Coordinates of C-alpha atoms in Angstrom, one line a residue:
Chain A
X1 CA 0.0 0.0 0.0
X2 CA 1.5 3.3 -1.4
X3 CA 0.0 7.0 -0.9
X4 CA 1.6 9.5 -3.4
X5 CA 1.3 13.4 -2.9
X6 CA 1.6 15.6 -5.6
X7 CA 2.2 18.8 -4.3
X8 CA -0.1 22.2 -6.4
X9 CA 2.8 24.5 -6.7
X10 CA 3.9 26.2 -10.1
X11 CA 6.0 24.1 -12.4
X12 CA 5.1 20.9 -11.5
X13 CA 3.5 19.3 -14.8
X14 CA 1.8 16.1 -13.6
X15 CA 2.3 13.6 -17.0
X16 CA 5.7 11.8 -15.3
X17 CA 3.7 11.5 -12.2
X18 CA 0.4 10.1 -13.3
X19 CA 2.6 7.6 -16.5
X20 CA 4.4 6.0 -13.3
X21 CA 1.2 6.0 -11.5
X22 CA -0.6 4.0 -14.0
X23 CA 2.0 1.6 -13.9
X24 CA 2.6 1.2 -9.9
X25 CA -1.2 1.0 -9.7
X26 CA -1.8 -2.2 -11.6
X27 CA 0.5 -4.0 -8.6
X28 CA -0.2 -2.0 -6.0
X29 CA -2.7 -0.1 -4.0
X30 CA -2.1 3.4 -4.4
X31 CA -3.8 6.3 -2.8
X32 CA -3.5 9.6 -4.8
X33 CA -3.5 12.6 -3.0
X34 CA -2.9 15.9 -4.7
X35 CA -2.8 20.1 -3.7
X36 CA -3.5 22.8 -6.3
X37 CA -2.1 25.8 -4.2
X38 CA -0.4 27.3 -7.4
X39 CA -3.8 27.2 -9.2
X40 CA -5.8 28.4 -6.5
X41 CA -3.2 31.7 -6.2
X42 CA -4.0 32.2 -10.0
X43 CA -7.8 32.1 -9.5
X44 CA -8.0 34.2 -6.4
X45 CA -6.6 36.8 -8.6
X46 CA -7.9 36.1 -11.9
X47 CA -11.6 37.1 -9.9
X48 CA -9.5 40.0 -8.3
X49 CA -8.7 38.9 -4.7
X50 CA -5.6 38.6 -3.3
X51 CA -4.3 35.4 -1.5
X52 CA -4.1 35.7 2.4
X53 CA -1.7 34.3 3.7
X54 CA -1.1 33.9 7.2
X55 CA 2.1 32.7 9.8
X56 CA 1.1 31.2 12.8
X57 CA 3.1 32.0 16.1
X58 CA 5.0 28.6 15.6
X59 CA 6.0 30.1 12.3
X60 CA 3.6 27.8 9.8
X61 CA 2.5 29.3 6.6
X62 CA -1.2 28.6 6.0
X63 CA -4.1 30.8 3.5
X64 CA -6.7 32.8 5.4
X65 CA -9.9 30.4 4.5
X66 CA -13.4 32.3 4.5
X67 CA -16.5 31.2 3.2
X68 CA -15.6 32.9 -0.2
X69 CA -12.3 31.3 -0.5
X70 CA -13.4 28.1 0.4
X71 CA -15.9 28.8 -2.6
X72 CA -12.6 29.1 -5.0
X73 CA -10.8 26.0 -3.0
X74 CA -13.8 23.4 -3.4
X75 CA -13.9 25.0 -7.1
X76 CA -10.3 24.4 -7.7
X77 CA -8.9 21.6 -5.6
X78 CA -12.0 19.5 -5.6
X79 CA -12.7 20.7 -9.1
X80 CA -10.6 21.6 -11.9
X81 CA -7.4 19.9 -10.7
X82 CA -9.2 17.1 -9.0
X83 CA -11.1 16.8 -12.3
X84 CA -8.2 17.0 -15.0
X85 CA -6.2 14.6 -13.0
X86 CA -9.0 11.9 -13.4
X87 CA -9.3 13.1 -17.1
X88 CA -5.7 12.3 -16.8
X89 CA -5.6 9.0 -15.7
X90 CA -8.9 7.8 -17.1
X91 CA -6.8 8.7 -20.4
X92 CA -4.1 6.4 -18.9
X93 CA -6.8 3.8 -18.6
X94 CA -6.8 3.9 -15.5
X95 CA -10.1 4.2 -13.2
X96 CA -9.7 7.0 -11.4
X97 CA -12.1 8.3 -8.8
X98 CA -11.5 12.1 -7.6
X99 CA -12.6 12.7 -4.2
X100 CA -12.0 15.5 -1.8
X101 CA -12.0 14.6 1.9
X102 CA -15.5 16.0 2.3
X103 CA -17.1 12.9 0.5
X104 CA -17.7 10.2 2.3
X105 CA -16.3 11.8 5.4
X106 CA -13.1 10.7 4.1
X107 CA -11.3 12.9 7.3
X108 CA -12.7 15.1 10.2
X109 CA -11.5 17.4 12.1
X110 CA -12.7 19.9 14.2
X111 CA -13.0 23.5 12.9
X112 CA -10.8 26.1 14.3
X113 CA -12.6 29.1 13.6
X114 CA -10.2 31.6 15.5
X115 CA -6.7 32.2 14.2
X116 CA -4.2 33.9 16.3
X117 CA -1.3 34.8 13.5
X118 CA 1.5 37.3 12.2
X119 CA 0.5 39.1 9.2
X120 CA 2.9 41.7 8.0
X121 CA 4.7 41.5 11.3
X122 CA 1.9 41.8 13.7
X123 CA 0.2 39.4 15.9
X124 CA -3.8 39.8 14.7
X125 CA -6.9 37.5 15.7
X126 CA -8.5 36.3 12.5
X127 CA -12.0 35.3 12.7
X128 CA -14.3 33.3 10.5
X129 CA -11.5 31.0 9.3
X130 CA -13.0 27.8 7.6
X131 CA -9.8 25.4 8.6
X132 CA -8.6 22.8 11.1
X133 CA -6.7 19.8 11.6
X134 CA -7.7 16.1 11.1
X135 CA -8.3 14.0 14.2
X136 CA -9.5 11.0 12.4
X137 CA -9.7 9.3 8.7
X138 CA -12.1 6.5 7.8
X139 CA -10.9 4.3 5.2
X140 CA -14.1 3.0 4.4
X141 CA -14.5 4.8 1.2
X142 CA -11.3 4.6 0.1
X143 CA -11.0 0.6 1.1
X144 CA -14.6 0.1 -1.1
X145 CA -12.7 1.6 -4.1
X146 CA -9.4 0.1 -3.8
X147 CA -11.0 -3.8 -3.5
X148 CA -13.0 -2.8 -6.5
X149 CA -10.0 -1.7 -8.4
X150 CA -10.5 1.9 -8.7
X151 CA -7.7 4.7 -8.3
X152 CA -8.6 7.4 -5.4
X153 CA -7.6 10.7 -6.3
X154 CA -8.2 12.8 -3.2
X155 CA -7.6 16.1 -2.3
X156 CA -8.8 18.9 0.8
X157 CA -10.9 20.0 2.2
X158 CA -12.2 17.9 5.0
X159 CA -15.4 17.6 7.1
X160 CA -16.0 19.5 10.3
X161 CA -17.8 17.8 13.0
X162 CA -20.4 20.3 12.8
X163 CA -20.7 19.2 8.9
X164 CA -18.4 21.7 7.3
X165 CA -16.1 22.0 5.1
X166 CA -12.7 22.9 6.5
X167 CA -8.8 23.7 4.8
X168 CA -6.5 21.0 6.1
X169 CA -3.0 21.0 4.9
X170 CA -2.6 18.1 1.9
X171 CA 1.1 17.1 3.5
X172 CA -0.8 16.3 6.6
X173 CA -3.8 14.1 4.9
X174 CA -1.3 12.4 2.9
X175 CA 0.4 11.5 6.4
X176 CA -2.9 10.3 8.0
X177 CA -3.8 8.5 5.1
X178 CA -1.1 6.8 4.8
X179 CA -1.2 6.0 8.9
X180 CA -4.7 5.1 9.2
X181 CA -4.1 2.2 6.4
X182 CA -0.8 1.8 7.9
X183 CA 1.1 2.1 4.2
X184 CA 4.2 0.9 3.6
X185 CA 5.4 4.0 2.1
X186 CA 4.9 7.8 1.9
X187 CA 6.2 10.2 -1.2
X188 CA 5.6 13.7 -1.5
X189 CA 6.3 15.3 -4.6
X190 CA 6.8 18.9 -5.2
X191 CA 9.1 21.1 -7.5
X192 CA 12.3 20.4 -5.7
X193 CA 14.8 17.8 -5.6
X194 CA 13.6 17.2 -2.3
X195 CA 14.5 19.5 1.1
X196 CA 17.3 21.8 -0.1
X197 CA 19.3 22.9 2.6
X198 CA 19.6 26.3 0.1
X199 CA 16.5 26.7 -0.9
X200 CA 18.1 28.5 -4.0
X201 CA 21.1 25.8 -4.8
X202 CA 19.4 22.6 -5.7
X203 CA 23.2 20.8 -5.2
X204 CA 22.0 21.4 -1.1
X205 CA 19.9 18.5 -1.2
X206 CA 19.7 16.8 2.3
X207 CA 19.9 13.3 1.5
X208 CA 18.4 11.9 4.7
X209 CA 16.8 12.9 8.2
X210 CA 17.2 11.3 11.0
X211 CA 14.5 11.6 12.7
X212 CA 15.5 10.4 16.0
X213 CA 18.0 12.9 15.9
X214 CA 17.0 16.2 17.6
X215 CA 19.9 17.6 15.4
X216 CA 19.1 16.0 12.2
X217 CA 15.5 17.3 12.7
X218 CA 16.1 20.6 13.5
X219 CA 18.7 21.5 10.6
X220 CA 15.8 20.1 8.5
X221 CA 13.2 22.2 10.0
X222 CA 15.6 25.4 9.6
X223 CA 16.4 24.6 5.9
X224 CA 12.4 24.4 5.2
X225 CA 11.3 27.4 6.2
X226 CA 7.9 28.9 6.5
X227 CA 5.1 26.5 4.1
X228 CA 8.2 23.4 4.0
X229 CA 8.0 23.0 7.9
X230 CA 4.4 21.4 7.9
X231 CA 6.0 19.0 4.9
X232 CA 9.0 18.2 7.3
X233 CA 6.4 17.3 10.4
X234 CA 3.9 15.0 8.8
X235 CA 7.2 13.1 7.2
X236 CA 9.0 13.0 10.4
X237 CA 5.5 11.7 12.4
X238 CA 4.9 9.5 9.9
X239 CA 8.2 7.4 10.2
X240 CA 7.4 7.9 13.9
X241 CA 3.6 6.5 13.1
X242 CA 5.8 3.4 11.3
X243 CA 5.5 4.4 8.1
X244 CA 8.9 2.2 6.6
X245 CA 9.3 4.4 3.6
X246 CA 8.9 8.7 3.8
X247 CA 10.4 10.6 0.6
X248 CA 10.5 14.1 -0.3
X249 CA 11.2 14.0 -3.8
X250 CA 10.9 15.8 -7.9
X251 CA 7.9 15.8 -9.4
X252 CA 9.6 17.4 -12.5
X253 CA 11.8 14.2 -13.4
X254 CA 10.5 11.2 -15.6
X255 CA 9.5 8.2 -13.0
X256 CA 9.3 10.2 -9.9
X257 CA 7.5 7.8 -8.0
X258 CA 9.9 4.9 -8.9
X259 CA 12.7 6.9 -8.5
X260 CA 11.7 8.3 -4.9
X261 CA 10.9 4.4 -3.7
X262 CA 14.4 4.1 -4.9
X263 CA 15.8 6.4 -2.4
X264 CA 16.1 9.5 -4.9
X265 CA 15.1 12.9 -3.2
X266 CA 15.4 13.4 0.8
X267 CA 14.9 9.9 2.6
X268 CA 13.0 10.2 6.1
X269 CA 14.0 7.5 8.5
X270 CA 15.1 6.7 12.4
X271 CA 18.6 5.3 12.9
X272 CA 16.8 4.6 16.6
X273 CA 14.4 2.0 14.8
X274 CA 17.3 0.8 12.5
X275 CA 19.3 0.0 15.4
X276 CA 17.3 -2.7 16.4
X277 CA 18.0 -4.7 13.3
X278 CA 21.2 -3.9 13.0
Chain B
X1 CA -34.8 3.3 -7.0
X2 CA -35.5 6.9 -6.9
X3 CA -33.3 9.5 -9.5
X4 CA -33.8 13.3 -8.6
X5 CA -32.4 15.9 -10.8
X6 CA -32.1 19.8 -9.1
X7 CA -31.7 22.2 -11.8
X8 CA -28.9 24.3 -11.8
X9 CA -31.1 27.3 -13.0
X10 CA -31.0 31.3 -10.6
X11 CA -33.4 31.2 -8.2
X12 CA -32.9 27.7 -6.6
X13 CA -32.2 27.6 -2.9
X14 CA -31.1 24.3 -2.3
X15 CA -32.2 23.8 1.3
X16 CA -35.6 21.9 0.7
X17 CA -34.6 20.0 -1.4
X18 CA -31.5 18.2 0.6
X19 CA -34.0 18.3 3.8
X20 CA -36.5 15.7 1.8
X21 CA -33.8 13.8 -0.1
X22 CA -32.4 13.2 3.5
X23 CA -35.8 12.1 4.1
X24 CA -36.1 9.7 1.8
X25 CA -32.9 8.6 1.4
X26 CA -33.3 6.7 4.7
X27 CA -35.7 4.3 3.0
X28 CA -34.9 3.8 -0.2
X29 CA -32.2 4.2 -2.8
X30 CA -31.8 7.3 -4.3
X31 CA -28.8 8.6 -6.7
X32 CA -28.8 12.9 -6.8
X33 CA -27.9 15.0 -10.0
X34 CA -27.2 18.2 -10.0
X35 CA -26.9 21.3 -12.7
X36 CA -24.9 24.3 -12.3
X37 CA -25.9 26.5 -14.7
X38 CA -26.3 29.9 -12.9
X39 CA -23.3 29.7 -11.1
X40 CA -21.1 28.6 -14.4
X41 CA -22.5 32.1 -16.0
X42 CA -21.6 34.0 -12.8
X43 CA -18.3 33.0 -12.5
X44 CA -17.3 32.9 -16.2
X45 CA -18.3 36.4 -16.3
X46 CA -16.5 36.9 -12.8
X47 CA -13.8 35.8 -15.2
X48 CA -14.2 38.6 -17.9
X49 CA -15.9 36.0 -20.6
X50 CA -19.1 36.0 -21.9
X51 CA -20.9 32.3 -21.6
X52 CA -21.5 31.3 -25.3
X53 CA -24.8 29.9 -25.4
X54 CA -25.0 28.3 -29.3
X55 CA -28.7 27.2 -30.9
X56 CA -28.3 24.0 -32.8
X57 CA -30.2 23.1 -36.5
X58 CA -33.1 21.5 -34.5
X59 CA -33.6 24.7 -32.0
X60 CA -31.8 23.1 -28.9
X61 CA -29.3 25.5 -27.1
X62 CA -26.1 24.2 -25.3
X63 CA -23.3 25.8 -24.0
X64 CA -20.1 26.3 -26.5
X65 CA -17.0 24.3 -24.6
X66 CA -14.0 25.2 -25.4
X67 CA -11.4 24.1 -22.9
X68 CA -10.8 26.9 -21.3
X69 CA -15.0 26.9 -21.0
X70 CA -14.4 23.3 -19.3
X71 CA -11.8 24.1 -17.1
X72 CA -14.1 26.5 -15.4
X73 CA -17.1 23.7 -16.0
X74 CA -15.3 21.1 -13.6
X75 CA -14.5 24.3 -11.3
X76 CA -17.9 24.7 -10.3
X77 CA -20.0 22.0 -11.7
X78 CA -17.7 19.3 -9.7
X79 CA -16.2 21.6 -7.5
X80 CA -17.6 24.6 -5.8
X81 CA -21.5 23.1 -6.7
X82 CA -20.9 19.5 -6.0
X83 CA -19.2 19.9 -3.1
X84 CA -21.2 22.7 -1.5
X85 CA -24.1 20.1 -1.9
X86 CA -22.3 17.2 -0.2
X87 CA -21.2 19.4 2.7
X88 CA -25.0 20.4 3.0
X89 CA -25.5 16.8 3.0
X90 CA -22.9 15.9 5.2
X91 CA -24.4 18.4 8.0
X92 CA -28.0 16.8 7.6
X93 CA -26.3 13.0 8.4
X94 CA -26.1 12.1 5.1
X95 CA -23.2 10.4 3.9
X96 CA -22.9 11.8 0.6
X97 CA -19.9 11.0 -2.4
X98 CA -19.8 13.4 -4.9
X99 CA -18.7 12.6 -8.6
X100 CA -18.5 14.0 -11.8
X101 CA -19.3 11.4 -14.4
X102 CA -16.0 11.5 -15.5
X103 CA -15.0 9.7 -12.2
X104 CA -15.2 5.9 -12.4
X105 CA -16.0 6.2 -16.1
X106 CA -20.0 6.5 -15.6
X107 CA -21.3 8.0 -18.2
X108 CA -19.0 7.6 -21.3
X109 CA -19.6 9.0 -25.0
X110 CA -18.6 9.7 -28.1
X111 CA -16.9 13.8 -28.3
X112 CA -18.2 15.7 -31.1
X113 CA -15.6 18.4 -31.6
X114 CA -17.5 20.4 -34.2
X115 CA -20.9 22.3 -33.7
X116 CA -23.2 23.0 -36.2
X117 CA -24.6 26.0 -34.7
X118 CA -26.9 29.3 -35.2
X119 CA -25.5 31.9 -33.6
X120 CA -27.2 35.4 -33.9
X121 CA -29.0 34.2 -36.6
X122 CA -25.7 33.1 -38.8
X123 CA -25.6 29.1 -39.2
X124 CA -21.8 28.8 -38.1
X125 CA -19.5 25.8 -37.7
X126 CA -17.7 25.7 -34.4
X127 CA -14.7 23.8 -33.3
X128 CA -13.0 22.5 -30.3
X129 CA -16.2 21.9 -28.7
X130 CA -15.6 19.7 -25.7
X131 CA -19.2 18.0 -25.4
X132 CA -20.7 15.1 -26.5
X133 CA -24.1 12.9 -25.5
X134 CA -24.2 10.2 -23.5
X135 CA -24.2 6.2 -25.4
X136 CA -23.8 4.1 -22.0
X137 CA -23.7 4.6 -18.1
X138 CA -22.0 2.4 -15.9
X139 CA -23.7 1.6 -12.5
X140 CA -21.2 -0.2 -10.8
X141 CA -19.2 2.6 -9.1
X142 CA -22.8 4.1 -8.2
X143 CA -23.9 0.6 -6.8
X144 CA -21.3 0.1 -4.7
X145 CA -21.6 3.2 -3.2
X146 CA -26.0 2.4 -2.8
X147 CA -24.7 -0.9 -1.3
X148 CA -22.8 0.5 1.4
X149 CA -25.0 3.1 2.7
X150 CA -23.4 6.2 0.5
X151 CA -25.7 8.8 -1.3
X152 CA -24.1 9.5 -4.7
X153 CA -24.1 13.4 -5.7
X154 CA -23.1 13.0 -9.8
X155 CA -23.4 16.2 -12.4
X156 CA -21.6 16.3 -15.7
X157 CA -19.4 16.3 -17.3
X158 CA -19.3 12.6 -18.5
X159 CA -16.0 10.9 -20.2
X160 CA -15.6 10.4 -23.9
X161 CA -13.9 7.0 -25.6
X162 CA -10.6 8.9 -25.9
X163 CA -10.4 10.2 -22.5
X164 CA -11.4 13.6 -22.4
X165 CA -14.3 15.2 -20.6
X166 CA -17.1 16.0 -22.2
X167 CA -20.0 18.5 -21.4
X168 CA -22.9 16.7 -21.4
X169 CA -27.1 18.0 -20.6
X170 CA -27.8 16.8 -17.2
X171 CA -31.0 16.4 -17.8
X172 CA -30.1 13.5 -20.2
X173 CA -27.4 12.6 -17.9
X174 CA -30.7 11.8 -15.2
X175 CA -32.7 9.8 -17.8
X176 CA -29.4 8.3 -19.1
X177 CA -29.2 7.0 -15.2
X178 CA -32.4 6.5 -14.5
X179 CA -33.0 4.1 -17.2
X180 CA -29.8 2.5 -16.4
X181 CA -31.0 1.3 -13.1
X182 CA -34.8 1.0 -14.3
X183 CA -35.5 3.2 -11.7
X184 CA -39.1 3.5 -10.8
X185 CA -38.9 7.6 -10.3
X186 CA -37.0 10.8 -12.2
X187 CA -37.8 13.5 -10.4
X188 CA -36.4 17.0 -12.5
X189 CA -37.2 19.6 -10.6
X190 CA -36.0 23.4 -11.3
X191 CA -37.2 26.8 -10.5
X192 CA -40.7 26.3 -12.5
X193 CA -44.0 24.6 -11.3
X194 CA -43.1 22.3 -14.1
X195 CA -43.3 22.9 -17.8
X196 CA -45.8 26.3 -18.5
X197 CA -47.6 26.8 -21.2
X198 CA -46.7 30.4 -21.1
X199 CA -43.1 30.7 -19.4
X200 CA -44.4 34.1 -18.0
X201 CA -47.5 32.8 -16.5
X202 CA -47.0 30.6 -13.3
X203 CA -51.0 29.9 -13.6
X204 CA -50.4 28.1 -17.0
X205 CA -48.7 24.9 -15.7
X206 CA -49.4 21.7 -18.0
X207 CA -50.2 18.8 -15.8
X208 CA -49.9 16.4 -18.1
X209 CA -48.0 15.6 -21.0
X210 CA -49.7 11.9 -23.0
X211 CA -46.3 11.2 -24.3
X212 CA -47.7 8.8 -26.7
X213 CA -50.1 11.6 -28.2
X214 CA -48.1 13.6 -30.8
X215 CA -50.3 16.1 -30.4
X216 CA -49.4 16.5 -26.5
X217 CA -45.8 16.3 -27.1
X218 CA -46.2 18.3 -29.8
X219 CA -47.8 21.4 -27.8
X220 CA -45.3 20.3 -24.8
X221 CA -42.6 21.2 -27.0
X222 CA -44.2 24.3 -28.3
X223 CA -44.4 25.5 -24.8
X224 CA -40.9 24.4 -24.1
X225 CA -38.9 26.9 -26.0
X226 CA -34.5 27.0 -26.1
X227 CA -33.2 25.3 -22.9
X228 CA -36.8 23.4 -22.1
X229 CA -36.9 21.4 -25.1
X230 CA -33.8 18.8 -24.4
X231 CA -36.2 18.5 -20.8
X232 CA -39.1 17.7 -22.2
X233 CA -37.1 15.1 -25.1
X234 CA -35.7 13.2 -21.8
X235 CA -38.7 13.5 -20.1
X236 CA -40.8 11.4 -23.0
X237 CA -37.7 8.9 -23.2
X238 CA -38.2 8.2 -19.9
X239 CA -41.7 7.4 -20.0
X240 CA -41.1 5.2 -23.2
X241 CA -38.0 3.6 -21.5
X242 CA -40.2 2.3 -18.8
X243 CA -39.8 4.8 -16.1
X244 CA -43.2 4.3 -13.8
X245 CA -43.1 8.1 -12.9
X246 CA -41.6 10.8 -14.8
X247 CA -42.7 14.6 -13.1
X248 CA -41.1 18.3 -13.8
X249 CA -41.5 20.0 -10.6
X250 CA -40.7 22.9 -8.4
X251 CA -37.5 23.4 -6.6
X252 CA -38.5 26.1 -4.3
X253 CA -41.3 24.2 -2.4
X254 CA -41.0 22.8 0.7
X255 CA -40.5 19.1 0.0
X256 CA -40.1 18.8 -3.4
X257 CA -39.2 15.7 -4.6
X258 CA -42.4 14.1 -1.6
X259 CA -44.3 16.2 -3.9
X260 CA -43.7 15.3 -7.4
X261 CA -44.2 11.9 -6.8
X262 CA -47.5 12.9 -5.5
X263 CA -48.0 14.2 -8.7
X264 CA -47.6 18.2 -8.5
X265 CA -45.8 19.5 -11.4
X266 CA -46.2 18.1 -14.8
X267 CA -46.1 14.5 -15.1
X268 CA -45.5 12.3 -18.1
X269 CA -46.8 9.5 -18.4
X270 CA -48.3 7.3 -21.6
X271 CA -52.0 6.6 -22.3
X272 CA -50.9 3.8 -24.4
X273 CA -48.9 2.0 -21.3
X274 CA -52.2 2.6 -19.4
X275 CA -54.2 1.2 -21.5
X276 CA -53.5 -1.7 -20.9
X277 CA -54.6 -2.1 -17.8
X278 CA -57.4 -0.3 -17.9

C-alpha cells in the first residue's frame, strides 16, 4: 500500500507523475493525493482577490480560508485539478475516482474558527476561518474503491464535525492517510529535488533525516522554512507513526514515483528504529 | 430506485430540497444529480468571458465548450457546486460522495468536436467543442456506493472514448441513469412549477404531458422553447424507456421531490402504457 502526494505549486506538470502512476497502480494499492495551491493563487486573482496568507506563532504558513475562499478552493482543488487529474488517468486507462476529503467523510476534524497569526509582522486575531486539523480518517471509502480496483484521487478539504467543510493541509492528509491504512510507504512530490538545505542551490539537497536525531530534525526544520516546515512534520510523524518508507522527492523528473521508492530525493528514516536490526 | 435531478437554474435555494432527499434517502435508494448553470455564468463572467450559449439546427441550445470553458465547467460543476451540496448533506447526516461522471467512467460518450450552430442568426461551424451525448452509463461505481450506505451526488461532465471530458445535458445525464437502473422515479425539478404553457404565467402549468399523443408532445414542446426542449425530449424517453413516474417540478417548495411523486408539477406518463390495464 502506497500513498503518493503531488504537491499544487507552479511548475510541477503532472504527466511523469500520473505515467508512473498507471504503472505502480496495476501492482499495488495506491492512494493519490494531490494540492492545487499554485492554481488556486492564480484564481483568487484572476476574480481580483488577493491570497491571504497567514504565519502562525510557531511560524507555519497557512491561507486565510473564509466562506468565499473556500468557494474558490472546493472550485479548484475538488474541481478543476481534482477533475483533470482523473481526465488524466482515465486517459491512462486507469479508473480514477476524484474525491475531496469531504465525501464520504473521508477525514474530520474539528474547525478552528479563530486564528491567532502574524501578518505583516503583527500578531492579529483572524476570525471566520474555515480550517482545522484532522483527528480521524475512515478508510471505508477509500477501502470500497481500492478492492474494486479503482484509483482514489483525493484532495482537501475535510469535514467539520459540525458538517463543514474545512482547509486542512494536503502534506498532513497524505500522512494520516497513509497512517490510518498503515502504508508501507509515503512520497511527497513537489518542484524540488527534495528539502534543499539552500533553498536556492538545488546541489543542497539533504539526502536523509534522522529523525531520531533532535539535530538532524532541527537542521531540516531550519532549511524548510515557512510553508516546507508542515512537509518536514507530517514526514517525520509519519516514520514515527511506522511508516517504513517517507520521501521528499521531484515531481519534475520522468519516473518520480519509482525513483523516490528508490531512495532518490530526501529519505526520512530513524537510525533509533534501524538499530534494532542492525 | 429513486433519480432526482435539481436544476442548476437562478433562483434555486437548495435547502428543501436536501431536507427531503435526506428524508427519503433513509428508505430507499436514491442517486442525486445536480446542474450548475447559474453559477457557471456567474463565475465565467466573474472571469471577464461571456458564456457562449449556441442554438443548434433542431432549435436546442447548449453551452459552447472550449477548454478553457471546461476548465471552469469542472470548477464549479464538480467543485464549488458538487461539493457545496455534499457538505449540506454531510451536516444533515447524510453520507454523501460526490462525482463527476467522468470519475469511475459512468457515463461515457462519443466527443463531437465540431458544432453545427446558429448563432445570432448566422448558421456557423464551431470547433473545439468539448461535449458530447451520452451512449452508456456504468452503475457499478454508483452501486457500490448504494450498497454500502453512500448517497451518490453526480453532475456532468461525462467521459468520452478517448479520455477527455465532455459537457454533457444533465437532464439526459438523469434519464441516461435512471434508465440505467430502471428506476421507478426521475424526479427534475427546477425553479418552474413544471413545464408552462406560457413561461411568464406561473398559472399556465401543463399537468400532463400523454407522451404517446403527438399532439401532447407536440404542444409540450411548443411551450418548451431553447433550454426546455432537451427537458421535455428526456422527459418522454423516460416514459417510453419504462420509467413508472416521470414529473417536472418545483424546486423552491417545501418538500419537493415528496411532492412530485404525488404528482404536483407536470407528469408524463403514456395513455398507451395505461391502457393496458385499464
Amino acid at each position: 500500500m502506497l500513498v503518493v502526494k503531488l504537491g499544487g505549486s507552479a511548475g510541477i506538470d503532472p504527466a511523469a507523475t500520473l505515467d508512473d502512476l498507471a504503472e505502480l497502480s496495476k501492482s499495488e494499492r495506491v492512494v493519490f493525493i494531490h494540492g492545487a495551491n499554485a492554481r488556486m493563487d492564480e484564481f483568487e486573482r484572476k476574480l481580483g482577490r488577493e491570497p491571504r496568507q497567514v504565519q502562525s506563532a510557531s511560524g507555519q504558513v497557512s491561507r486565510f480560508t473564509d466562506a468565499e475562499t473556500m468557494d474558490t478552493m472546493l472550485a479548484i482543488y475538488a474541481g478543476m485539478v481534482n477533475k483533470r487529474l482523473v481526465e488524466a488517468l482515465q486517459a491512462r486507462e486507469v479508473n480514477a475516482v476524484g474525491l475531496s476529503a469531504l465525501d464520504g467523510r473521508i477525514a474530520r476534524g474539528r474547525r478552528k474558527e479563530t486564528l491567532r497569526a502574524i501578518e505583516n509582522g503583527k500578531p492579529k486575531i483572524l476570525r471566520g476561518d474555515f480550517a482545522g486539523s484532522i483527528e480521524e480518517v475512515d478508510t471505508t471509502l477509500l477501502d470500497l474503491l481500492l478492492d474494486h480496483g479503482y484509483l482514489p484521487v483525493l484532495t482537501p478539504p475535510a469535514l467539520s464535525y459540525d458538517g463543514e467543510a474545512i482547509n486542512v493541509d494536503g502534506d498532513k492528509l497524505s500522512l494520516r492517510v497513509a497512517m490510518a491504512f498503515k502504508a508501507n510507504a509515503l512520497v511527497i512530490l513537489s518542484n524540488t529535488a527534495g528539502l534543499l538545505a539552500d533553498v536556492n542551490d538545488p546541489a543542497s539537497l539533504i539526502k536523509e533525516i534522522d529523525v531520531s536525531s533532535d539535530e538532524s530534525v532541527g537542521s531540516a526544520m531550519t532549511a524548510a522554512g515557512g510553508r516546507m516546515k508542515k512537509k518536514v512534520q507530517a514526514g517525520c510523524d509519519a516514520v514515527e507513526a511506522g511508516i517504513g518508507k517517507v520521501v521528499f522527492a521531484d515531481a519534475r523528473v520522468e519516473r518520480p514515483i519509482s525513483r523516490a521508492l528508490a531512495g532518490e530525493g530526501t529519505v526520512l528514516r530513524s537510525s533509533a528504529a534501524i538499530g534494532v536490526t542492525e
